[in-house]
Structures are given as C-alpha cells and as structure tokens.
PDB file of C-alpha atoms in Angstrom:
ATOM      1  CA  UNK A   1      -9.905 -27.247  11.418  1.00 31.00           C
ATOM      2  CA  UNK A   2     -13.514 -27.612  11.520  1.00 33.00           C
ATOM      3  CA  UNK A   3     -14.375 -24.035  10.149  1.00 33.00           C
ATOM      4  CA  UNK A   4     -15.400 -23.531  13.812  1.00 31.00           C
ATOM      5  CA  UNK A   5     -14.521 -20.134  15.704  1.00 30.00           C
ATOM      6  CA  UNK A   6     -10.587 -20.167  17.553  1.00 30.00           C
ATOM      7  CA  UNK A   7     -10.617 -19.983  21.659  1.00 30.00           C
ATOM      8  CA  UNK A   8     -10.523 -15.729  21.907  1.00 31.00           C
ATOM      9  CA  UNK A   9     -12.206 -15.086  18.280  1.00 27.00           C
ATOM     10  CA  UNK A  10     -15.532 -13.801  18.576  1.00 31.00           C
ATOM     11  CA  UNK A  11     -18.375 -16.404  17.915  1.00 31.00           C
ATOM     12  CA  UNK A  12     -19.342 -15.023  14.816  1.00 32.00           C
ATOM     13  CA  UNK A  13     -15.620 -15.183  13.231  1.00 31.00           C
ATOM     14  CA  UNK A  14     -14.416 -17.861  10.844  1.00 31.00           C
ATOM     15  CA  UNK A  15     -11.213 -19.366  11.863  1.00 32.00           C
ATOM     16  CA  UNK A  16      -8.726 -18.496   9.316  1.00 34.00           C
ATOM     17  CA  UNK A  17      -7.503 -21.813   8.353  1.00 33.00           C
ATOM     18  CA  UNK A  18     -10.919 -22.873   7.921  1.00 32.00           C
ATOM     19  CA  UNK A  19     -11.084 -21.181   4.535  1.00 33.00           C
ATOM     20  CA  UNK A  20      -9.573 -20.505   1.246  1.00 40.00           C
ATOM     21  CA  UNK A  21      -6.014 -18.495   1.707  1.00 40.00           C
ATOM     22  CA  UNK A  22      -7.524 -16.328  -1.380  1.00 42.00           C
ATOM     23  CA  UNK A  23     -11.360 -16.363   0.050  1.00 41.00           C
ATOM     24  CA  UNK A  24     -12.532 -12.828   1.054  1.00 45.00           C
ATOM     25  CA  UNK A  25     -14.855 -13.645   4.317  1.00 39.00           C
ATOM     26  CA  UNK A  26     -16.624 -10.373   5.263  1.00 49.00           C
ATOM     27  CA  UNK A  27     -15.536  -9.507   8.589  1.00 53.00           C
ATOM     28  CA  UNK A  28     -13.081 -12.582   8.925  1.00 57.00           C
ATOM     29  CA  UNK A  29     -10.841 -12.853  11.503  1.00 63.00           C
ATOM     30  CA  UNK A  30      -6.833 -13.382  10.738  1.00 71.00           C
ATOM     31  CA  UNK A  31      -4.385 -14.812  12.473  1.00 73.00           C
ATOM     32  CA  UNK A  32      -3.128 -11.523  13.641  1.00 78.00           C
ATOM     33  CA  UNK A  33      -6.102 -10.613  15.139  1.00 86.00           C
ATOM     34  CA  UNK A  34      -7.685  -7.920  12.556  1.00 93.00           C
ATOM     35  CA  UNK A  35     -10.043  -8.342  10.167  1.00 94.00           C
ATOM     36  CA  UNK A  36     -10.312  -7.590   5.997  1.00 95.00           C
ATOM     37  CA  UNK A  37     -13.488  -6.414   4.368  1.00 94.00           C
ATOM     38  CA  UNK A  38     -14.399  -4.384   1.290  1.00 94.00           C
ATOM     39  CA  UNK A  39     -15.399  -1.042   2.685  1.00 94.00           C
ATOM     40  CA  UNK A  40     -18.659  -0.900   1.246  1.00 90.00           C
ATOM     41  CA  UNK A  41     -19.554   2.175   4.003  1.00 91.00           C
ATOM     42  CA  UNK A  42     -18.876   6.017   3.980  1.00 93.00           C
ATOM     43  CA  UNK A  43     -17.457   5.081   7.123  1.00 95.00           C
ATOM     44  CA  UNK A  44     -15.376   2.287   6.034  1.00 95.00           C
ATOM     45  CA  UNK A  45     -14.441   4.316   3.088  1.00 94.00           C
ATOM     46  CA  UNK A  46     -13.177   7.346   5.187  1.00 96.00           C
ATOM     47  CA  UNK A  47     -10.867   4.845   7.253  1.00 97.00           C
ATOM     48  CA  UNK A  48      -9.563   4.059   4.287  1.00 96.00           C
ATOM     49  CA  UNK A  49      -8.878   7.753   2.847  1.00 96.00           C
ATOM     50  CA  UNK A  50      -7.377   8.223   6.512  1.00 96.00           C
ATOM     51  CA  UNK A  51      -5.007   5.486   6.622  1.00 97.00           C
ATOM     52  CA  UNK A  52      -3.879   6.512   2.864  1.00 97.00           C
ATOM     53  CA  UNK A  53      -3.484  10.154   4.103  1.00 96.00           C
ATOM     54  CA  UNK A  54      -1.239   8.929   7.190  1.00 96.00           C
ATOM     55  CA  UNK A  55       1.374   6.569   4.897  1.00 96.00           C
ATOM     56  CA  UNK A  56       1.202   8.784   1.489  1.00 95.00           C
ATOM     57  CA  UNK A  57       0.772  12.383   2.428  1.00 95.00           C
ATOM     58  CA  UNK A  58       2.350  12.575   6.026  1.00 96.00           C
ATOM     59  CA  UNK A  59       4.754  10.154   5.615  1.00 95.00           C
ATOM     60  CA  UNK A  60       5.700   9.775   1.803  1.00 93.00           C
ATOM     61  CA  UNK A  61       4.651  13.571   1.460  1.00 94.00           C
ATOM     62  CA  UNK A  62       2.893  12.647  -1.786  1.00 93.00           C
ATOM     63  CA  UNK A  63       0.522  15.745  -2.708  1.00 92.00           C
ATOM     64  CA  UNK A  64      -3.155  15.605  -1.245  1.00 92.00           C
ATOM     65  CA  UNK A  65      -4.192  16.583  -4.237  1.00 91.00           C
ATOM     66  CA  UNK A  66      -2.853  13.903  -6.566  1.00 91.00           C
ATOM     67  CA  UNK A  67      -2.684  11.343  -3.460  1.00 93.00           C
ATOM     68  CA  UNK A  68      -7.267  11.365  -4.447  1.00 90.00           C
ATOM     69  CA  UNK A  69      -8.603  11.099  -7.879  1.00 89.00           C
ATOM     70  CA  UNK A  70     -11.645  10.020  -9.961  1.00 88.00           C
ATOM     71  CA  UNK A  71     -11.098   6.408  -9.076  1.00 89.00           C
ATOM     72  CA  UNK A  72     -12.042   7.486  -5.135  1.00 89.00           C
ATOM     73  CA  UNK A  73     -15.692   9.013  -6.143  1.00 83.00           C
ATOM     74  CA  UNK A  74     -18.554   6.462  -5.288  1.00 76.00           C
ATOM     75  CA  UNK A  75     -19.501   4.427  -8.037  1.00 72.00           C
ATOM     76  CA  UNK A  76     -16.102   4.317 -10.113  1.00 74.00           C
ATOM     77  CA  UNK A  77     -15.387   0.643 -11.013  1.00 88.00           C
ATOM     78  CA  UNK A  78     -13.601   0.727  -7.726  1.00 93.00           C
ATOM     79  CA  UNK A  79     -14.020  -1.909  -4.834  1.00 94.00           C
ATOM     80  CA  UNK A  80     -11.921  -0.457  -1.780  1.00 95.00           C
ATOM     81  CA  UNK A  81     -10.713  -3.170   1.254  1.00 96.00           C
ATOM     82  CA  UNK A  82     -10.239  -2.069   4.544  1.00 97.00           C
ATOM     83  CA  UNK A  83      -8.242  -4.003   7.101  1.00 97.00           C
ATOM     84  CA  UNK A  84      -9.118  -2.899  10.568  1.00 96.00           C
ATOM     85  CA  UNK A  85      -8.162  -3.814  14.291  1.00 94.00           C
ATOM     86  CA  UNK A  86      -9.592  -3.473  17.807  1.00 93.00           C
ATOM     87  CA  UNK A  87      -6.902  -0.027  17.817  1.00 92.00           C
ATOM     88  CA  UNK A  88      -8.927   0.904  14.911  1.00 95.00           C
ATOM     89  CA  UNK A  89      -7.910   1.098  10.354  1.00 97.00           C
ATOM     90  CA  UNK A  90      -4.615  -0.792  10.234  1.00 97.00           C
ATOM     91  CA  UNK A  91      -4.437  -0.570   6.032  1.00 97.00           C
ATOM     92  CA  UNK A  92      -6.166   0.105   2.699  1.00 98.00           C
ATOM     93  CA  UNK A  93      -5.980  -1.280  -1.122  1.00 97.00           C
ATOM     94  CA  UNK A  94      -7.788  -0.470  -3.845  1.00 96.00           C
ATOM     95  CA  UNK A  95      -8.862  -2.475  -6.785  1.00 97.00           C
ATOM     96  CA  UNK A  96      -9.585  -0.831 -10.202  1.00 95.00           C
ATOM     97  CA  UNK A  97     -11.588  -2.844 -12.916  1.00 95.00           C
ATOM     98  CA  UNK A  98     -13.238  -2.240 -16.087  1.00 91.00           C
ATOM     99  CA  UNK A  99     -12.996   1.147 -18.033  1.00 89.00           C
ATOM    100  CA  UNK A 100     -11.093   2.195 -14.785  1.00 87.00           C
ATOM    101  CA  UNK A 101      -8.589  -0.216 -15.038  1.00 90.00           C
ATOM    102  CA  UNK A 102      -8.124  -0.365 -19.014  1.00 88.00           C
ATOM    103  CA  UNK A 103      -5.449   3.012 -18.350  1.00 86.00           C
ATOM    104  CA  UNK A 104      -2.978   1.180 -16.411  1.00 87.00           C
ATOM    105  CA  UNK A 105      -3.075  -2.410 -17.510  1.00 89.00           C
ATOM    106  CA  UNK A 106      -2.640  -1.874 -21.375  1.00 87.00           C
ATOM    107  CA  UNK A 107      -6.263  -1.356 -21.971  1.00 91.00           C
ATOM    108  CA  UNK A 108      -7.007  -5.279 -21.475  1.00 92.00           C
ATOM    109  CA  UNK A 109     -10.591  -6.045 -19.828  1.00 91.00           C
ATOM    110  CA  UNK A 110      -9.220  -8.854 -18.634  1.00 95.00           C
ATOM    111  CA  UNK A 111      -6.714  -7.636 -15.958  1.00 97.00           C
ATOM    112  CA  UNK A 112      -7.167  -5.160 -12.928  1.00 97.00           C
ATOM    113  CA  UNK A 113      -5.212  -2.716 -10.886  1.00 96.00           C
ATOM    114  CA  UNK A 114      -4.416  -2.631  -7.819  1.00 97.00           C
ATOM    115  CA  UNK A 115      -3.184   0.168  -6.224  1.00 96.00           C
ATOM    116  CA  UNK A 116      -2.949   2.335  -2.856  1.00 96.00           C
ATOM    117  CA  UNK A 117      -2.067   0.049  -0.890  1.00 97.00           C
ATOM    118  CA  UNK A 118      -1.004   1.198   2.634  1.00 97.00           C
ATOM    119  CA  UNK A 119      -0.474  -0.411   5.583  1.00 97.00           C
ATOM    120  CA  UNK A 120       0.184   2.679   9.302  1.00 97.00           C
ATOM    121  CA  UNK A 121       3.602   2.072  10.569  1.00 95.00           C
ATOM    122  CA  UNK A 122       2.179   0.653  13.809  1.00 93.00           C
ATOM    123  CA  UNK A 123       0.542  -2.644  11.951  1.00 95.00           C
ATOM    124  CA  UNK A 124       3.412  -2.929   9.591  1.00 95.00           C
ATOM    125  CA  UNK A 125       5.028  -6.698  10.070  1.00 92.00           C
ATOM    126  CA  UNK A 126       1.518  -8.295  11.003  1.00 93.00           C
ATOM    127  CA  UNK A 127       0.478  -9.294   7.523  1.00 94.00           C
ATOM    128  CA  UNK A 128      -1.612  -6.909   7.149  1.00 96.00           C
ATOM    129  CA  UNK A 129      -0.232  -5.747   3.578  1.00 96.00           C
ATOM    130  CA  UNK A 130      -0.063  -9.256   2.373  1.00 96.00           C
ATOM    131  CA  UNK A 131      -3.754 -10.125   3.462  1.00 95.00           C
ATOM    132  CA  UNK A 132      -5.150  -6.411   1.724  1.00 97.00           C
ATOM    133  CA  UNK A 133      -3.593  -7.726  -1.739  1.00 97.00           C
ATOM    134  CA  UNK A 134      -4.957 -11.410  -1.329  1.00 96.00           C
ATOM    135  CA  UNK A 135      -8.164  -9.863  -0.578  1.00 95.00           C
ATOM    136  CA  UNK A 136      -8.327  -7.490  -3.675  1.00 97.00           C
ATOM    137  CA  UNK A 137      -7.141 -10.341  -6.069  1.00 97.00           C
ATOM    138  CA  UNK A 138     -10.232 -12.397  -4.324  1.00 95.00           C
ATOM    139  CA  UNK A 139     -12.347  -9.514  -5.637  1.00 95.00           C
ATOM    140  CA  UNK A 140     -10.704  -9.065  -8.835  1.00 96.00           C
ATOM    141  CA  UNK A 141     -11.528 -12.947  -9.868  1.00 96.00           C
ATOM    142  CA  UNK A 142     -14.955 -12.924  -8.386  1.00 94.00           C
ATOM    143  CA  UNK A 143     -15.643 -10.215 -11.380  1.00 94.00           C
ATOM    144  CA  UNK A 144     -13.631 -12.770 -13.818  1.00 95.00           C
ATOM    145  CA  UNK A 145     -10.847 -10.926 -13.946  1.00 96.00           C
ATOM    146  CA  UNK A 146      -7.551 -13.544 -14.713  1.00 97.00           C
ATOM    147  CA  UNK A 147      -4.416 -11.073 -13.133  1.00 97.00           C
ATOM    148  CA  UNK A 148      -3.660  -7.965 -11.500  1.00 98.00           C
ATOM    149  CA  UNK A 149      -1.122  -5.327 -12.233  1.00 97.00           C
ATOM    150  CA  UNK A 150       0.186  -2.878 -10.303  1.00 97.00           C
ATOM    151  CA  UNK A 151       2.564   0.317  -9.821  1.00 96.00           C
ATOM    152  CA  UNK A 152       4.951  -0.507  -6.676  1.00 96.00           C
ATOM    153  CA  UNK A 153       7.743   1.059  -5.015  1.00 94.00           C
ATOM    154  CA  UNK A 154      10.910  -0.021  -5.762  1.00 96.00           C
ATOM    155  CA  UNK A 155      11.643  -0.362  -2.353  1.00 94.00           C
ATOM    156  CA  UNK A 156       8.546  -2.553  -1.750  1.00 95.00           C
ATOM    157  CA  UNK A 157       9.289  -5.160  -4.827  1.00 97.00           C
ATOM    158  CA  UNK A 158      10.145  -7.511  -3.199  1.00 97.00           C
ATOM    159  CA  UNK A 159       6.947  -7.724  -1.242  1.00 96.00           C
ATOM    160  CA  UNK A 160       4.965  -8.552  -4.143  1.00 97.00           C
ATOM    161  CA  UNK A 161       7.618 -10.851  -5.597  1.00 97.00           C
ATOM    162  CA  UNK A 162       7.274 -13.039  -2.207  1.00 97.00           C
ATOM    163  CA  UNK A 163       2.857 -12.832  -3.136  1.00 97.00           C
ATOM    164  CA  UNK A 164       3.965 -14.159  -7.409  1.00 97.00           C
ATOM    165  CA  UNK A 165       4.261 -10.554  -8.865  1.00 98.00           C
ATOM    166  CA  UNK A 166       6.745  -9.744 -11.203  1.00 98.00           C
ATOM    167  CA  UNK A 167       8.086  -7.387 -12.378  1.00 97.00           C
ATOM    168  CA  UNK A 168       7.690  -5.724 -15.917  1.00 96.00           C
ATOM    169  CA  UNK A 169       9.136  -2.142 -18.011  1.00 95.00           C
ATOM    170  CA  UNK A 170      11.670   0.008 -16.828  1.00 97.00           C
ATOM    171  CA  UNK A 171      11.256   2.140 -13.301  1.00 97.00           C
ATOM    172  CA  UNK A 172       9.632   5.186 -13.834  1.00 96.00           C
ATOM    173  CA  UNK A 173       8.522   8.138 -11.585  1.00 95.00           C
ATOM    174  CA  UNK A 174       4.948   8.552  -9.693  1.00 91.00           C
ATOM    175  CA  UNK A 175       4.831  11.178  -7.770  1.00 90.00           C
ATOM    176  CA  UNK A 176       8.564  11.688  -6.819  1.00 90.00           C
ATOM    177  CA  UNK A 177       9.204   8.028  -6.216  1.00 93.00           C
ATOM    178  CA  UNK A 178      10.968   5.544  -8.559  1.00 96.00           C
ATOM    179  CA  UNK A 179       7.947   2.667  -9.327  1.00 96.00           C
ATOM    180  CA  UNK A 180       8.210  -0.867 -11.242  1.00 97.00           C
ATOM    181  CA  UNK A 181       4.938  -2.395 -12.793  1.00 96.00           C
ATOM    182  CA  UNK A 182       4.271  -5.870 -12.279  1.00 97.00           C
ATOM    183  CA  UNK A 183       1.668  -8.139 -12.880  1.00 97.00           C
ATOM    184  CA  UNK A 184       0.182 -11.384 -11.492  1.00 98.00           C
ATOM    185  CA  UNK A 185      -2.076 -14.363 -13.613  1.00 97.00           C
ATOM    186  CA  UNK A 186      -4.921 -15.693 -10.574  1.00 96.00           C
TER     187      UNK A 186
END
C-alpha cells in the first residue's frame, strides 16, 4: 500500500500494512480496528492499571497487592503500552529495562522483560495480545536492547511460541499459577 489512510480509518491513521510489522506508530490503527501506544499519560497509565485489575485480580484473583509493585511508580525504567478501542482499554504490557530488568533476565543489560500483559475477555481473539508484545519488543530495541524475556502462563505458552519465544528452566509458581520463562533474540 501506499502508506495512505484505509476507506473507514480516520485521516490521520497509518494503514497498517504500510509499516514495519515490529514499528510502534503512536496512535496507529490495526487491522482490528484499535490502536497501540505507549501510555505516556496518567490517563493512559490508569487504563492500563484497570485493564490489569480486570484480567489479574477479578479474574485470575491474583492479590492487589502483589498484582502493583515498584516497577508501576512513574519514572521506573518502565515504558507501559496501552492498546485501546472505540469501547474503550482493550489490553496492557509492560516493558522493564535497565536496573529494572537486570532481576528477571539474569542480570544482563542487554535483555528486557516483559511482563503484565493482559488482554479483557471481550477483545481476546482480535490480536490484541500479539500486537501489545510486538509493540513492547519495538520499544525494547529502540533502547538497544537485543531480546526479551518473560514469565508466562503455562497455559498461554504457546502464544508466545507462535510470536519466536521459547521456552527456558523448569515451571515454577508466581502468584498461585504454574509460569515458564522464555526468551526471544530481536
């Protein structure tokens, strides 16, 4: 395509073939008709905190008070991504880098984490997941970062398999719920 808005995209909006399938384009439209942008807000951030409250603490009735840590506070070496639809936040991610990362990737610089990643039941099987993580490994290599690892489900390995993660170590417990750690090279 000619990088030129879609018939029924706003005229603003970059049609999604028109760009790199890793790019991060602020306010980009997807094919399913939502859009995936760091939450650089309060606002933003607080749809974020809402969707994670909805998945982990209603659904997966993960504590409140270990669902939130440090890595949540404004200015951690955090970048939160927000996918959101005209019916409002459809999912969250979070990327941890630097210092904040070093704890869960082996203590290598070189390698983020991505984590909280939640998509609301209603948006589930829209790609919404699958465009969050692309868009947090866009931001981890924009601060030369060469892979990700992360803590998933065991139920939602092989999600991440189908994006190149795999999986590493033996399943362990995080909050209640058997997890695998896995890694990808971008």
């Amino acid at each position: 395509m000619s990088g030129q808005p879609e018939a029924g995209l706003p005229a603003d909006a970059v049609a999604p073939d028109a760009v790199a399938p890793d790019a991060v384009i602020p306010d980009a439209v997807t094919p399913g008709g939502y859009a995936v942008r760091e939450a650089t807000d309060p606002a933003d951030r607080e749809a974020c905190f809402s969707v994670r409250k909805e998945v982990f603490v209603v659904e997966q009735r993960v504590p409140q008070e270990i669902e939130y840590d440090a890595y949540d506070a404004e200015g951690a070496d955090t970048i939160h991504v927000l996918a959101v639809g005209p019916e409002g936040p459809l999912g969250t991610g979070r990327l941890l880098y630097g210092p904040a990362a070093a704890g869960k990737t082996g203590g290598d610089p070189s390698v983020g984490s991505l984590g909280r990643l939640a998509v609301t039941g209603a948006a589930r099987g829209r790609g919404v997941g699958a465009a969050l993580v692309r868009a947090i490994e866009s931001a981890a290599r924009a601060r030369g970062l060469t892979a990700v690892d992360l803590h998933a489900q065991t139920h939602a390995l092989p999600f991440y398999e189908r994006l190149g993660y795999a999986a590493y170590g033996p399943e362990f417990p995080d909050a209640g719920i058997p997890h695998r750690a896995m890694r990808r090279a971008l």
